[in-house]
CSV table of C-alpha atoms and ligand atoms in Angstrom, one decimal:
chain,number,residue,atom,x,y,z
A,1,MET,CA,-65.6,-4.4,-31.6
A,2,GLY,CA,-64.4,-5.9,-34.7
A,3,GLY,CA,-65.2,-4.8,-38.8
A,4,LEU,CA,-64.5,-6.0,-41.3
A,5,SER,CA,-64.0,-9.9,-41.8
A,6,ALA,CA,-60.0,-11.4,-41.1
A,7,THR,CA,-57.6,-10.9,-43.9
A,8,ARG,CA,-54.8,-13.2,-43.8
A,9,GLY,CA,-51.5,-11.5,-44.3
A,10,GLY,CA,-51.2,-7.8,-45.3
A,11,PRO,CA,-51.7,-4.6,-43.0
A,12,VAL,CA,-54.4,-3.7,-40.4
A,13,THR,CA,-55.7,-0.7,-39.6
A,14,VAL,CA,-57.7,-0.6,-36.1
A,15,ARG,CA,-59.3,3.3,-34.9
A,16,ALA,CA,-60.1,3.3,-31.6
A,17,ALA,CA,-61.7,6.5,-30.4
A,18,ALA,CA,-61.4,9.3,-27.0
A,19,LYS,CA,-62.8,8.7,-24.3
A,20,ILE,CA,-64.8,11.1,-21.5
A,21,ASN,CA,-66.8,10.5,-18.4
A,22,LEU,CA,-69.7,11.6,-18.1
A,23,HIS,CA,-70.1,10.8,-14.6
A,24,LEU,CA,-67.0,9.4,-12.7
A,25,GLY,CA,-67.9,8.7,-9.3
A,26,VAL,CA,-64.9,7.8,-6.9
A,27,GLY,CA,-64.8,6.0,-3.7
A,28,ALA,CA,-61.9,5.4,-0.9
A,29,PRO,CA,-59.1,3.7,-3.0
A,30,ARG,CA,-59.5,-0.9,-2.4
A,31,GLU,CA,-56.8,-2.5,-0.1
A,32,ASP,CA,-55.0,-2.9,-4.1
A,33,GLY,CA,-54.5,0.9,-4.2
A,34,PHE,CA,-57.2,0.7,-7.3
A,35,HIS,CA,-60.6,3.2,-6.7
A,36,PRO,CA,-63.8,1.9,-6.5
A,37,LEU,CA,-65.5,3.9,-9.7
A,38,THR,CA,-69.4,4.4,-10.9
A,39,THR,CA,-68.4,5.6,-14.6
A,40,VAL,CA,-70.5,5.8,-17.6
A,41,TYR,CA,-67.4,6.4,-20.5
A,42,GLN,CA,-68.5,7.9,-24.4
A,43,ALA,CA,-66.4,7.8,-27.7
A,44,ILE,CA,-65.8,10.7,-29.3
A,45,GLY,CA,-64.9,11.0,-32.4
A,46,LEU,CA,-61.2,11.9,-32.2
A,47,CYS,CA,-59.1,8.9,-32.5
A,48,ASP,CA,-55.8,6.9,-33.3
A,49,ASP,CA,-55.3,4.7,-35.7
A,50,VAL,CA,-53.5,1.9,-35.6
A,51,THR,CA,-51.9,-0.6,-38.3
A,52,ALA,CA,-50.6,-3.8,-38.6
A,53,ARG,CA,-47.8,-5.4,-40.6
A,54,ALA,CA,-46.1,-8.4,-40.9
A,55,SER,CA,-43.2,-7.0,-41.0
A,56,VAL,CA,-40.7,-4.2,-42.2
A,57,ALA,CA,-37.5,-4.3,-42.9
A,58,GLY,CA,-35.4,-4.8,-39.2
A,59,VAL,CA,-38.1,-5.9,-37.4
A,60,GLU,CA,-38.5,-9.9,-37.1
A,61,ALA,CA,-41.7,-11.6,-38.0
A,62,ASP,CA,-42.3,-12.5,-34.1
A,63,THR,CA,-40.7,-8.9,-32.6
A,64,LEU,CA,-43.0,-6.1,-32.3
A,65,GLY,CA,-41.8,-3.0,-33.3
A,66,ILE,CA,-43.3,0.1,-32.6
A,67,GLU,CA,-43.4,3.9,-34.6
A,68,VAL,CA,-45.6,7.2,-34.8
A,69,SER,CA,-46.6,10.1,-36.1
A,70,ALA,CA,-48.1,12.2,-34.9
A,71,SER,CA,-51.2,15.4,-35.2
A,72,ASP,CA,-49.5,18.6,-34.1
A,73,TRP,CA,-51.3,19.1,-30.9
A,74,VAL,CA,-49.9,15.6,-29.4
A,75,ASP,CA,-46.4,15.3,-27.9
A,76,ALA,CA,-45.2,11.7,-29.6
A,77,ALA,CA,-42.2,12.3,-27.8
A,78,ALA,CA,-44.4,11.1,-24.9
A,79,VAL,CA,-45.2,8.5,-26.1
A,80,PRO,CA,-42.6,5.0,-25.4
A,81,LEU,CA,-41.7,2.8,-28.1
A,82,ASP,CA,-40.3,0.3,-25.8
A,83,ALA,CA,-41.9,-3.0,-24.0
A,84,ALA,CA,-43.6,-0.3,-21.6
A,85,ASN,CA,-46.0,0.7,-24.2
A,86,LEU,CA,-49.2,-0.7,-23.4
A,87,VAL,CA,-48.6,-2.3,-27.6
A,88,HIS,CA,-46.0,-4.4,-26.2
A,89,ARG,CA,-48.1,-5.8,-23.6
A,90,ALA,CA,-51.2,-6.7,-26.5
A,91,ALA,CA,-49.0,-8.8,-28.1
A,92,VAL,CA,-47.1,-10.7,-24.9
A,93,ALA,CA,-50.5,-11.5,-23.5
A,94,LEU,CA,-52.4,-12.1,-27.4
A,95,GLY,CA,-48.8,-14.6,-27.6
A,96,GLU,CA,-49.6,-16.1,-24.3
A,97,LEU,CA,-53.3,-17.0,-24.6
A,98,HIS,CA,-52.3,-18.8,-28.4
A,99,ASP,CA,-49.7,-20.4,-27.8
A,100,ARG,CA,-47.4,-18.2,-30.4
A,101,PRO,CA,-44.8,-15.6,-30.8
A,102,VAL,CA,-47.1,-12.8,-31.7
A,103,GLY,CA,-45.0,-9.9,-33.2
A,104,GLY,CA,-44.7,-7.3,-36.7
A,105,SER,CA,-44.3,-3.7,-37.3
A,106,VAL,CA,-46.7,-1.6,-35.6
A,107,LEU,CA,-47.6,1.8,-36.4
A,108,LEU,CA,-49.1,4.6,-34.6
A,109,GLU,CA,-50.8,7.2,-36.3
A,110,LYS,CA,-51.9,9.7,-32.7
A,111,SER,CA,-54.3,12.3,-32.6
A,112,ILE,CA,-55.3,11.9,-28.5
A,113,PRO,CA,-53.4,13.8,-27.1
A,114,VAL,CA,-50.7,12.3,-24.2
A,115,ALA,CA,-51.4,11.8,-20.5
A,116,GLY,CA,-54.7,13.7,-21.2
A,117,GLY,CA,-57.2,12.0,-19.2
A,118,LEU,CA,-58.7,10.5,-23.3
A,119,ALA,CA,-57.6,7.4,-22.5
A,120,GLY,CA,-54.8,7.8,-25.4
A,121,GLY,CA,-53.2,4.9,-24.5
A,122,SER,CA,-56.2,2.8,-23.9
A,123,ALA,CA,-57.4,3.2,-27.3
A,124,ASP,CA,-53.8,2.6,-28.4
A,125,ALA,CA,-53.8,-1.0,-26.9
A,126,ALA,CA,-57.4,-2.0,-27.2
A,127,ALA,CA,-56.7,-0.8,-31.7
A,128,ALA,CA,-53.7,-3.4,-31.5
A,129,LEU,CA,-55.6,-6.2,-29.7
A,130,VAL,CA,-57.6,-6.5,-32.2
A,131,ALA,CA,-55.1,-5.0,-35.5
A,132,LEU,CA,-53.2,-8.0,-34.1
A,133,ASP,CA,-55.4,-10.6,-33.8
A,134,ARG,CA,-56.2,-10.4,-37.6
A,135,LEU,CA,-52.6,-9.5,-38.5
A,136,HIS,CA,-52.1,-13.2,-37.4
A,137,ASP,CA,-55.5,-14.7,-38.3
A,138,LEU,CA,-55.7,-15.5,-34.1
A,139,GLY,CA,-59.5,-16.0,-34.1
A,140,THR,CA,-59.7,-14.8,-30.2
A,141,SER,CA,-63.0,-14.8,-29.3
A,142,ASP,CA,-64.4,-10.9,-27.2
A,143,ASP,CA,-64.5,-12.8,-24.0
A,144,ASP,CA,-60.4,-13.1,-23.8
A,145,LEU,CA,-60.4,-9.8,-25.7
A,146,LEU,CA,-62.1,-7.8,-23.3
A,147,ARG,CA,-60.2,-10.3,-20.8
A,148,ILE,CA,-57.0,-9.4,-21.4
A,149,ALA,CA,-57.8,-5.2,-21.6
A,150,ALA,CA,-59.1,-6.0,-18.2
A,151,ASP,CA,-55.3,-7.2,-16.9
A,152,LEU,CA,-53.9,-3.6,-19.4
A,153,GLY,CA,-55.4,-0.7,-17.7
A,154,SER,CA,-58.8,-0.1,-16.4
A,155,ASP,CA,-60.1,1.7,-19.4
A,156,VAL,CA,-59.0,-0.5,-22.1
A,157,PRO,CA,-62.1,-2.7,-22.5
A,158,PHE,CA,-64.7,0.3,-22.3
A,159,SER,CA,-61.8,1.1,-26.0
A,160,LEU,CA,-62.5,-2.0,-27.7
A,161,ILE,CA,-66.5,-1.8,-26.8
A,162,GLY,CA,-66.5,2.1,-27.1
A,163,GLY,CA,-70.1,4.2,-27.4
A,164,THR,CA,-71.8,4.9,-24.1
A,165,ALA,CA,-71.4,1.9,-21.5
A,166,LEU,CA,-71.3,2.2,-17.7
A,167,GLY,CA,-67.9,1.1,-15.9
A,168,THR,CA,-67.4,-0.1,-12.6
A,169,GLY,CA,-65.4,-2.2,-10.8
A,170,ARG,CA,-61.8,-0.2,-11.3
A,171,GLY,CA,-63.7,0.3,-14.8
A,172,GLU,CA,-63.0,-2.6,-16.4
A,173,LEU,CA,-66.6,-3.9,-16.2
A,174,VAL,CA,-68.5,-2.6,-18.9
A,175,GLU,CA,-72.5,-3.1,-19.8
A,176,PRO,CA,-73.4,-0.5,-22.6
A,177,VAL,CA,-76.4,1.7,-21.8
A,178,GLY,CA,-78.9,4.0,-23.8
A,179,ASP,CA,-78.3,6.5,-25.4
A,180,ASN,CA,-80.2,8.6,-27.1
A,181,GLY,CA,-78.8,11.7,-28.2
A,182,THR,CA,-76.2,13.3,-30.7
A,183,TRP,CA,-74.0,15.2,-28.0
A,184,TRP,CA,-71.5,17.5,-29.7
A,185,TRP,CA,-67.9,18.5,-27.6
A,186,VAL,CA,-65.8,21.5,-27.4
A,187,VAL,CA,-62.3,19.7,-26.9
A,188,VAL,CA,-59.2,21.0,-25.7
A,189,PRO,CA,-56.0,19.8,-24.5
A,190,SER,CA,-53.1,20.8,-22.8
A,191,ASP,CA,-49.4,21.3,-23.6
A,192,GLU,CA,-48.4,19.6,-21.0
A,193,GLY,CA,-49.4,15.9,-20.0
A,194,LEU,CA,-51.4,14.9,-16.2
A,195,GLY,CA,-50.7,11.8,-14.4
A,196,THR,CA,-53.4,9.3,-13.3
A,197,PRO,CA,-51.5,8.2,-10.3
A,198,ASP,CA,-50.8,11.9,-8.9
A,199,VAL,CA,-54.2,12.8,-9.4
A,200,TYR,CA,-55.6,10.3,-8.0
A,201,ARG,CA,-53.5,10.3,-4.8
A,202,HIS,CA,-54.0,13.9,-5.0
A,203,PHE,CA,-58.2,12.8,-4.5
A,204,ASP,CA,-57.5,10.5,-1.9
A,205,ARG,CA,-55.3,14.0,-0.1
A,206,MET,CA,-58.1,16.3,-0.8
A,207,ARG,CA,-61.0,13.0,0.3
A,208,PRO,CA,-60.3,11.3,2.9
A,209,ASP,CA,-63.9,11.1,4.1
A,210,ALA,CA,-64.4,9.1,0.4
A,211,PRO,CA,-67.3,6.8,0.5
A,212,ALA,CA,-66.8,2.6,-0.2
A,213,GLU,CA,-69.0,3.6,-2.3
A,214,PRO,CA,-68.8,5.7,-5.4
A,215,PRO,CA,-71.7,8.2,-6.0
A,216,PRO,CA,-74.2,6.7,-8.2
A,217,ALA,CA,-74.6,7.7,-11.9
A,218,ASP,CA,-78.8,7.2,-11.8
A,219,ALA,CA,-80.0,11.1,-12.7
A,220,LEU,CA,-76.9,11.3,-15.4
A,221,LEU,CA,-78.1,7.8,-17.1
A,222,GLY,CA,-81.7,9.4,-16.8
A,223,ALA,CA,-79.9,12.5,-18.7
A,224,LEU,CA,-78.7,10.7,-21.2
A,225,ARG,CA,-82.2,8.9,-22.3
A,226,THR,CA,-83.5,12.0,-22.9
A,227,GLY,CA,-81.5,12.9,-25.8
A,228,GLN,CA,-81.6,16.7,-24.4
A,229,PRO,CA,-77.7,18.8,-24.0
A,230,LEU,CA,-79.1,21.1,-21.2
A,231,SER,CA,-80.3,17.7,-18.9
A,232,LEU,CA,-76.9,16.3,-19.9
A,233,ALA,CA,-75.2,19.0,-18.8
A,234,ARG,CA,-77.0,19.3,-15.8
A,235,PHE,CA,-76.3,16.0,-14.2
A,236,LEU,CA,-72.3,16.3,-16.3
A,237,HIS,CA,-70.2,14.7,-12.8
A,238,ASN,CA,-66.5,14.4,-12.2
A,239,ASP,CA,-64.6,13.6,-8.7
A,240,LEU,CA,-61.4,13.9,-10.1
A,241,GLY,CA,-62.4,17.5,-11.2
A,242,ASP,CA,-61.4,19.8,-8.0
A,243,ALA,CA,-57.8,17.3,-8.1
A,244,ALA,CA,-57.4,18.2,-11.2
A,245,ILE,CA,-57.7,22.2,-11.1
A,246,ASP,CA,-56.1,22.3,-7.9
A,247,LEU,CA,-52.7,20.5,-9.6
A,248,ARG,CA,-53.6,22.8,-12.9
A,249,PRO,CA,-55.3,26.1,-11.6
A,250,GLU,CA,-55.9,27.7,-15.1
A,251,LEU,CA,-58.0,24.6,-16.6
A,252,GLY,CA,-60.7,25.8,-13.7
A,253,ASP,CA,-59.9,29.7,-15.1
A,254,LEU,CA,-60.7,27.8,-18.8
A,255,ILE,CA,-63.3,25.9,-17.4
A,256,VAL,CA,-64.9,29.4,-16.6
A,257,ARG,CA,-64.0,31.0,-19.3
A,258,GLY,CA,-65.6,28.3,-21.5
A,259,GLU,CA,-68.9,28.5,-19.7
A,260,SER,CA,-68.2,32.2,-19.9
A,261,GLU,CA,-68.4,32.3,-23.4
A,262,GLY,CA,-71.8,29.8,-23.8
A,263,ALA,CA,-70.9,26.3,-23.2
A,264,LEU,CA,-73.6,24.6,-21.5
A,265,ARG,CA,-71.2,23.5,-18.8
A,266,GLY,CA,-67.1,22.6,-18.5
A,267,MET,CA,-65.3,19.7,-16.8
A,268,VAL,CA,-62.6,18.1,-17.0
A,269,SER,CA,-61.8,14.8,-18.8
A,270,GLY,CA,-61.2,11.4,-16.8
A,271,SER,CA,-57.3,12.8,-14.2
A,272,GLY,CA,-57.4,15.4,-16.9
A,273,PRO,CA,-55.7,18.0,-18.0
A,274,THR,CA,-58.0,18.2,-21.0
A,275,VAL,CA,-60.9,20.0,-20.7
A,276,VAL,CA,-64.4,19.1,-22.6
A,277,PHE,CA,-67.6,21.5,-23.2
A,278,LEU,CA,-70.9,20.6,-24.4
A,279,CYS,CA,-72.9,22.5,-26.8
A,280,GLU,CA,-76.2,22.2,-27.7
A,281,SER,CA,-75.3,21.3,-31.6
A,282,SER,CA,-72.6,21.5,-34.1
A,283,ASP,CA,-73.0,25.0,-35.0
A,284,HIS,CA,-72.7,25.9,-31.2
A,285,ALA,CA,-69.6,23.9,-30.9
A,286,ARG,CA,-67.4,25.3,-34.1
A,287,ASP,CA,-68.7,28.8,-32.3
A,288,LEU,CA,-67.8,28.4,-29.1
A,289,ALA,CA,-63.8,26.7,-30.6
A,290,GLY,CA,-63.6,29.7,-32.2
A,291,ALA,CA,-64.1,32.0,-29.8
A,292,LEU,CA,-62.1,30.0,-27.0
A,293,MET,CA,-58.8,29.7,-30.2
A,294,ARG,CA,-59.9,34.5,-29.6
A,295,THR,CA,-59.6,34.5,-26.3
A,296,GLY,CA,-56.4,32.8,-25.7
A,297,SER,CA,-56.2,28.4,-26.0
A,298,ARG,CA,-54.0,27.4,-28.9
A,299,VAL,CA,-55.5,24.5,-29.8
A,300,VAL,CA,-59.2,23.3,-29.9
A,301,LEU,CA,-60.8,20.4,-31.7
A,302,VAL,CA,-64.3,19.5,-31.7
A,303,ALA,CA,-65.9,15.9,-31.4
A,304,ASN,CA,-68.8,14.6,-31.2
A,305,GLY,CA,-70.1,11.3,-29.3
A,306,ALA,CA,-71.0,8.2,-29.5
A,307,VAL,CA,-68.6,7.1,-31.9
A,308,ALA,CA,-68.2,3.2,-31.9
A,309,GLY,CA,-65.0,1.4,-30.1
A,310,ALA,CA,-62.0,-0.1,-32.7
A,311,HIS,CA,-62.5,-1.2,-35.0
A,312,VAL,CA,-60.9,-2.9,-38.2
A,313,VAL,CA,-61.5,0.2,-40.9
A,314,ARG,CA,-58.7,-0.6,-43.9
A,315,ALA,CA,-57.6,-3.8,-44.0
A,316,HIS,CA,-55.2,-5.5,-47.1
A,317,ALA,CA,-54.9,-9.4,-47.8
B,401,C5P,O1,-56.0,0.8,-14.6
B,401,C5P,P1,-54.9,1.2,-15.2
B,401,C5P,O2,-53.9,1.4,-15.1
B,401,C5P,O3,-55.1,2.3,-16.3
B,401,C5P,O4,-54.6,2.4,-14.0
B,401,C5P,C1,-53.3,3.1,-13.9
B,401,C5P,C2,-53.2,4.4,-12.0
B,401,C5P,O5,-54.2,4.5,-11.9
B,401,C5P,C3,-53.4,2.9,-11.4
B,401,C5P,O6,-52.1,2.5,-11.5
B,401,C5P,C4,-53.9,4.1,-9.5
B,401,C5P,O7,-53.1,4.7,-10.0
B,401,C5P,C5,-55.0,4.7,-10.5
B,401,C5P,N1,-56.6,4.0,-10.9
B,401,C5P,C6,-57.0,4.1,-9.6
B,401,C5P,N2,-58.2,3.7,-9.6
B,401,C5P,C7,-59.0,3.0,-10.7
B,401,C5P,C8,-58.0,3.9,-12.1
B,401,C5P,C9,-56.2,3.9,-12.1
B,401,C5P,O8,-56.5,3.9,-8.6
B,401,C5P,N3,-59.8,2.8,-11.1
């Protein structure tokens, strides 16, 4: 969280990373409909940049305008520009906390696929919280930022803190964990997104026997401490993987293809449909990415983890 010291008035750019779940243990739905999770998040070097400026022509200082520019693998048209965008809710929540209007113009420069299981919307919300806080010199405490983030969505607190972290509750309770590796991932986005609620509903249909307590992450946490990719590969775990593959069988084919091309392990990222492959090194990741492109994947990205949570990368006085 944070980074450079506060500025007054000038544009502020905050970077926030995509997340993958190295372990995603899912329990039976709670009374509020959410699923209890034991998850291990990792922030990877596939990032959105969010720039907040005080105002541009046509945007009142106390209202929020959102614009999007996107890498060619991101469906920019799928990003809502109205109150449905979490960035709007982030501004409203900051305004309520400080009892003043929090507006401006927000540009989302997106490289994280939309509805991809990589928490792209959560990353934008976390980045907007930090950017608007700096732009308006609000001095919001980390505790308040984390509390607002948890209200916005289950993954938003992790997008603030980044690194590698254990998530419990519905995913919103986060604490950093020991991680002695530099992990190289090949990331294969899908042309079409998958709705997180749909995947959880499908999980409920496929797993009516899911335990109240989600499966623990101890083995994965031990593997992280070894720093050894082969060990991590063995303990990667995603309870939503089968549901996502049942909805999109081609994801299963992609995992088989990546593993036969030499990935240590492939898995669905979160609720999908992005698939990630763990590799031994940067060279190995580059080779695998080439092989996947030669065998039919249109977009293949390479990223390493863990990287930082939402942080200021540019600020002008
Ligand atoms: O918390 P968030 O808004 O990101 O959740 C989006 C949807 O994903 C929820 O409305 C719910 O359907 C599902 N979800 C869930 N259990 C969780 C997290 C998300 O069922 N722990």
